[in-house]
mmCIF file of C-alpha atoms in Angstrom:
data_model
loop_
_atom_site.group_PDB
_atom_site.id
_atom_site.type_symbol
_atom_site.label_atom_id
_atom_site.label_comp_id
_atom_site.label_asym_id
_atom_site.label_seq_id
_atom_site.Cartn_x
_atom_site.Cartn_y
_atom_site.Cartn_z
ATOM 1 C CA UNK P 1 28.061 46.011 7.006
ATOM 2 C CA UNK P 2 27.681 44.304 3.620
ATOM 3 C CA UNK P 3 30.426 41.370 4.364
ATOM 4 C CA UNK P 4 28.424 40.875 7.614
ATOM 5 C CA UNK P 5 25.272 40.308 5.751
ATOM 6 C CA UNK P 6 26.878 38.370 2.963
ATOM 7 C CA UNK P 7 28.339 36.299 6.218
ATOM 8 C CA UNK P 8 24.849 35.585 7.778
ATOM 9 C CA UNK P 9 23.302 34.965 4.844
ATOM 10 C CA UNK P 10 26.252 32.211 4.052
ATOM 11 C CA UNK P 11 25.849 31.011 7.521
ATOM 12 C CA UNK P 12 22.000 30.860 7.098
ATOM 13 C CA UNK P 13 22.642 28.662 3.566
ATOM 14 C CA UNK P 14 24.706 26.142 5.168
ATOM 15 C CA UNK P 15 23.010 25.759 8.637
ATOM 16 C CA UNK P 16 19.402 24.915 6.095
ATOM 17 C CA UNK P 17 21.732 22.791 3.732
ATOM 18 C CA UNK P 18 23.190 20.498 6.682
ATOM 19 C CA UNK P 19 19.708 20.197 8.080
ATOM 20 C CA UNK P 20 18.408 19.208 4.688
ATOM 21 C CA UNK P 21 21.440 17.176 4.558
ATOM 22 C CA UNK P 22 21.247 14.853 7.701
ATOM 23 C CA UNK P 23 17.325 14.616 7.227
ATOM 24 C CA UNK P 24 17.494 12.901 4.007
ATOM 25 C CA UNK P 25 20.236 10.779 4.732
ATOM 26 C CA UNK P 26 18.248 8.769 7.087
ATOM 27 C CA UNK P 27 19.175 5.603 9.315
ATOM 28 C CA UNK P 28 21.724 3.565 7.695
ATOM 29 C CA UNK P 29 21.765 -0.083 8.434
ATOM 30 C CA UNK P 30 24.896 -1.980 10.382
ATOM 31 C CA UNK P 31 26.150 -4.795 7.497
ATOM 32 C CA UNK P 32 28.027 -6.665 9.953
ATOM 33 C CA UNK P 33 26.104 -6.620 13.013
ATOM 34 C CA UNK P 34 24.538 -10.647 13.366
ATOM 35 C CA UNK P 35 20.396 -10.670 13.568
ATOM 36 C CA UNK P 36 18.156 -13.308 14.664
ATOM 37 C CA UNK P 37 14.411 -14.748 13.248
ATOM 38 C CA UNK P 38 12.340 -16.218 15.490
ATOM 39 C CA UNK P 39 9.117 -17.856 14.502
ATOM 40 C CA UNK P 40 5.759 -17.845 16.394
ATOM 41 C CA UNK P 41 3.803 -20.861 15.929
ATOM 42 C CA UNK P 42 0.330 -20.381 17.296
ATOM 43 C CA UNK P 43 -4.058 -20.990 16.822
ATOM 44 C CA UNK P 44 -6.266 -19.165 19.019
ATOM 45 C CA UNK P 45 -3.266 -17.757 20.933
ATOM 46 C CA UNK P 46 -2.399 -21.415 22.158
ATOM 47 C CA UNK P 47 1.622 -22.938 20.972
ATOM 48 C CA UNK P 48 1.295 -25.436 18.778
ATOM 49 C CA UNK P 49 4.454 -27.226 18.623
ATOM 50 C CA UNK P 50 5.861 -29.896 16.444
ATOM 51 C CA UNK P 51 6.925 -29.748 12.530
ATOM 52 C CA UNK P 52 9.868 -28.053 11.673
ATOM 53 C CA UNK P 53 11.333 -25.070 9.752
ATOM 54 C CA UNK P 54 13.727 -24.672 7.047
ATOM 55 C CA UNK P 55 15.552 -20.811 7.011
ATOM 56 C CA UNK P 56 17.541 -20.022 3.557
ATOM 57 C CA UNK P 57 19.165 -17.135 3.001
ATOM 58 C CA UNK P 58 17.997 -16.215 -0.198
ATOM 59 C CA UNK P 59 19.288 -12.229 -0.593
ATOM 60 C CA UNK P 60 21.811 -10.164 0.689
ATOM 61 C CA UNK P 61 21.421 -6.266 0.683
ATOM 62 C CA UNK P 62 23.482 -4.603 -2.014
ATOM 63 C CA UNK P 63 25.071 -1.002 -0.964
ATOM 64 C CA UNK P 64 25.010 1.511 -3.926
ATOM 65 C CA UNK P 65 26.499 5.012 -2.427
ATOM 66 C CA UNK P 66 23.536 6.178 -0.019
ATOM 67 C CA UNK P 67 20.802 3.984 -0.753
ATOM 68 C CA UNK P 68 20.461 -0.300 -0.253
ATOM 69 C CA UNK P 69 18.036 -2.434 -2.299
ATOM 70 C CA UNK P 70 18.416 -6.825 -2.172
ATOM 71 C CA UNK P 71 19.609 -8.625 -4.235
ATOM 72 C CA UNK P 72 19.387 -12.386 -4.713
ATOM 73 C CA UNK P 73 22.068 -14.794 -4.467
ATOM 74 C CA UNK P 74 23.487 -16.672 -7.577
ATOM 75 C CA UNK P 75 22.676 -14.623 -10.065
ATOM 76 C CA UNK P 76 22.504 -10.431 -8.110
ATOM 77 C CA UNK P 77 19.246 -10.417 -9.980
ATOM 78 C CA UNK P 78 16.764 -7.574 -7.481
ATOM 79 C CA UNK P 79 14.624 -8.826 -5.138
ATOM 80 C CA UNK P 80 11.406 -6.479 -5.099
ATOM 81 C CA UNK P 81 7.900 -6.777 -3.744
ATOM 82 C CA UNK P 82 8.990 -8.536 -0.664
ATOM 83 C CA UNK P 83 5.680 -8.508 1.074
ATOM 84 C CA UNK P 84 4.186 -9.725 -2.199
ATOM 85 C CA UNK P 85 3.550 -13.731 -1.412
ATOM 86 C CA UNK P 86 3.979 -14.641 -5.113
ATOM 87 C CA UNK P 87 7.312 -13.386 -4.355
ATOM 88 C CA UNK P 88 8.563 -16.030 -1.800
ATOM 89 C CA UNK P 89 6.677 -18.505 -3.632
ATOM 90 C CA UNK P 90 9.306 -17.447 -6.488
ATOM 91 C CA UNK P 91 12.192 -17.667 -4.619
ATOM 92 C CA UNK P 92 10.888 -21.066 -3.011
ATOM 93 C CA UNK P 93 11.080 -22.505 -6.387
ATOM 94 C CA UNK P 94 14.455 -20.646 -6.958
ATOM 95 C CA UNK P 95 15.913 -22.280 -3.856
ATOM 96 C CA UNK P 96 15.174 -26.055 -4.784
ATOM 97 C CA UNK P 97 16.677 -24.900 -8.570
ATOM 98 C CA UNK P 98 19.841 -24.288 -7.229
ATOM 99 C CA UNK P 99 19.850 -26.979 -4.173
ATOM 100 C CA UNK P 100 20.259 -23.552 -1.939
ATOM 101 C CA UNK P 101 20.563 -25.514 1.737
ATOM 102 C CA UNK P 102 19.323 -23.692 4.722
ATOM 103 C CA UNK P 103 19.193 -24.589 8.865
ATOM 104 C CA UNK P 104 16.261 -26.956 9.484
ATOM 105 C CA UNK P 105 15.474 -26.592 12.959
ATOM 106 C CA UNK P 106 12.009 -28.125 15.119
ATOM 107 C CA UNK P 107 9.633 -26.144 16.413
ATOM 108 C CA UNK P 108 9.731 -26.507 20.323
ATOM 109 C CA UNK P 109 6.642 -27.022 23.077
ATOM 110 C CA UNK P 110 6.407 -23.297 23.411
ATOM 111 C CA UNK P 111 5.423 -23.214 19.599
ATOM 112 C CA UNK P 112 8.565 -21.381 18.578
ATOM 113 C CA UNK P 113 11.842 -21.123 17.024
ATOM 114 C CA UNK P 114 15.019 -19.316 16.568
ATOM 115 C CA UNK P 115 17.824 -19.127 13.820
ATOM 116 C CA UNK P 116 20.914 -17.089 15.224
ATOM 117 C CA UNK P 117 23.951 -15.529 14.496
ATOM 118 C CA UNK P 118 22.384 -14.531 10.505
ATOM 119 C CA UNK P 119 24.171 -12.361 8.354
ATOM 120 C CA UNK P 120 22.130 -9.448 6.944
ATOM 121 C CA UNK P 121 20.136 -10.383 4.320
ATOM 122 C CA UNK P 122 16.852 -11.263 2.916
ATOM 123 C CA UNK P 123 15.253 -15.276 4.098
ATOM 124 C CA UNK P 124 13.420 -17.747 3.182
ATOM 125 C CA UNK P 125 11.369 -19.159 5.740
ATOM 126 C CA UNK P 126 9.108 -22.576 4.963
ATOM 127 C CA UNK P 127 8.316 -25.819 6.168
ATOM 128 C CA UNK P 128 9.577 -28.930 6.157
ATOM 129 C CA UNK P 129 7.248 -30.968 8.408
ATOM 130 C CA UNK P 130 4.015 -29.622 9.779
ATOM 131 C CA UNK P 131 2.587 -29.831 13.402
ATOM 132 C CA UNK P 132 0.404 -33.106 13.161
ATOM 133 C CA UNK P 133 -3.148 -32.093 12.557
ATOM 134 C CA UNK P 134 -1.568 -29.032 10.720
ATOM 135 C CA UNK P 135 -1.511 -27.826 7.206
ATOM 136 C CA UNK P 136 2.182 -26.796 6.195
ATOM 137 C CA UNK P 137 2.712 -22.663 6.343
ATOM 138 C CA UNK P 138 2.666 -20.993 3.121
ATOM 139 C CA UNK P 139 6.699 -19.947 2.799
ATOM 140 C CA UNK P 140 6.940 -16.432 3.569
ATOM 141 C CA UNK P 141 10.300 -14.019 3.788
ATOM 142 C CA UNK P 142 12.153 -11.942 6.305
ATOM 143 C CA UNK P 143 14.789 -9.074 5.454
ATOM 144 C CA UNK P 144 17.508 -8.574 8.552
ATOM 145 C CA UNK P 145 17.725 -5.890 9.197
ATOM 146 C CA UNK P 146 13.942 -4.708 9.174
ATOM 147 C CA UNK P 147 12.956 -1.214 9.161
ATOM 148 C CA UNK P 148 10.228 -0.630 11.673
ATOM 149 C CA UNK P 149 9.495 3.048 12.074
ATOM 150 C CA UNK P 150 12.789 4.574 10.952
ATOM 151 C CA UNK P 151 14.595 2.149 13.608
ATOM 152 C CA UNK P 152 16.146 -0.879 12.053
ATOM 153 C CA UNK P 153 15.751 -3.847 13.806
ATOM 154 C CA UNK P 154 18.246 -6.925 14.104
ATOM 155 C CA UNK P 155 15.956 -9.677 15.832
ATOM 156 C CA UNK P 156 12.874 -10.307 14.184
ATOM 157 C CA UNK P 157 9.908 -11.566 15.377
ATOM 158 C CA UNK P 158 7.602 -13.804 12.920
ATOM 159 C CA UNK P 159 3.917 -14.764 13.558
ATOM 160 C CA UNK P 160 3.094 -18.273 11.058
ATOM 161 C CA UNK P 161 -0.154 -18.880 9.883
ATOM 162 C CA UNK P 162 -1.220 -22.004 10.957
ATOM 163 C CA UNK P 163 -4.330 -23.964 9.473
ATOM 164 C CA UNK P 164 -6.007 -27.383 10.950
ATOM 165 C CA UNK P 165 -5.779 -29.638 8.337
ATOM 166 C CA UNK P 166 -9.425 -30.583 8.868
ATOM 167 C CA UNK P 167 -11.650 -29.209 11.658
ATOM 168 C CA UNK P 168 -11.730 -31.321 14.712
ATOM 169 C CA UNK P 169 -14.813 -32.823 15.073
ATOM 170 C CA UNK P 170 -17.265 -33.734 18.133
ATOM 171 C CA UNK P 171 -17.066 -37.355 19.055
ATOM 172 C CA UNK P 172 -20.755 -39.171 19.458
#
């Protein structure tokens, strides 16, 4: 009688230590698997089309046992505050420093574009010519994969901010 409670209580341990177990471990993110940006250019929900985009990869993600943080390129130094716009600003600067080169591609009539087949990582995304009539986008980063509700996702969808460069004004 006491070995069987000794064994149910053992039982009982491990069953609450594998569920504590697999809970914290949480989703772990593919390394390999390719990912996609694609960037929404639009002003009161119309395209607006022209200019084009520059995408550098700036980061890469940086496995340390169980948990990932970025790091950037060159010099491994951690990327942190990634929604902070000061930071992309930083690594904008960081980018011409080093002569970093990135894809430039054109944003089409439907007021979008798409850079394929990226490695994970962390990117830069700014502007090398705006829409005419357009102010350029302030640059602004993406990490592949994103985590979106404990699901991480491989093709990322980006809305720009786009500003007139003056207010159009009524003829007379």
């Amino acid at each position: 009688m006491v070995i069987k409670k000794i064994l149910l209580t053992l039982t009982a341990i491990l069953l609450i230590l594998s569920v504590t177990v697999s809970v914290l471990a949480g989703p772990v993110p593919d390394l390999n698997r390719r990912c996609s940006i694609t960037v929404n250019f639009t002003k009161s929900g119309q395209p607006v089309p022209g200019g084009s985009i520059i995408c550098t990869r700036v980061g890469y993600i940086h496995k340390d046992g169980n948990s990932y943080s970025f790091k950037r390129r060159l010099d491994d130094q951690d990327i942190v505050n990634l929604q902070d716009p000061d930071t992309a600003t930083q690594l904008e600067r960081f980018v011409k420093q080093n002569n970093l080169s990135g894809t430039v591609k054109n944003v089409g009539k439907n007021g979008t574009v798409t850079f394929d087949n990226l490695e994970t990582g962390v990117y830069l995304i700014r502007q090398k010519d705006a829409a005419q009539g357009y102010l350029p986008i302030r640059p602004f980063l993406v990490t592949l994969p994103y985590l979106k509700d404990g699901v991480y996702v491989y093709d990322v969808d980006a809305s720009a901010k786009t500003e007139l460069d003056k207010e159009p004004t009524e003829s007379t």
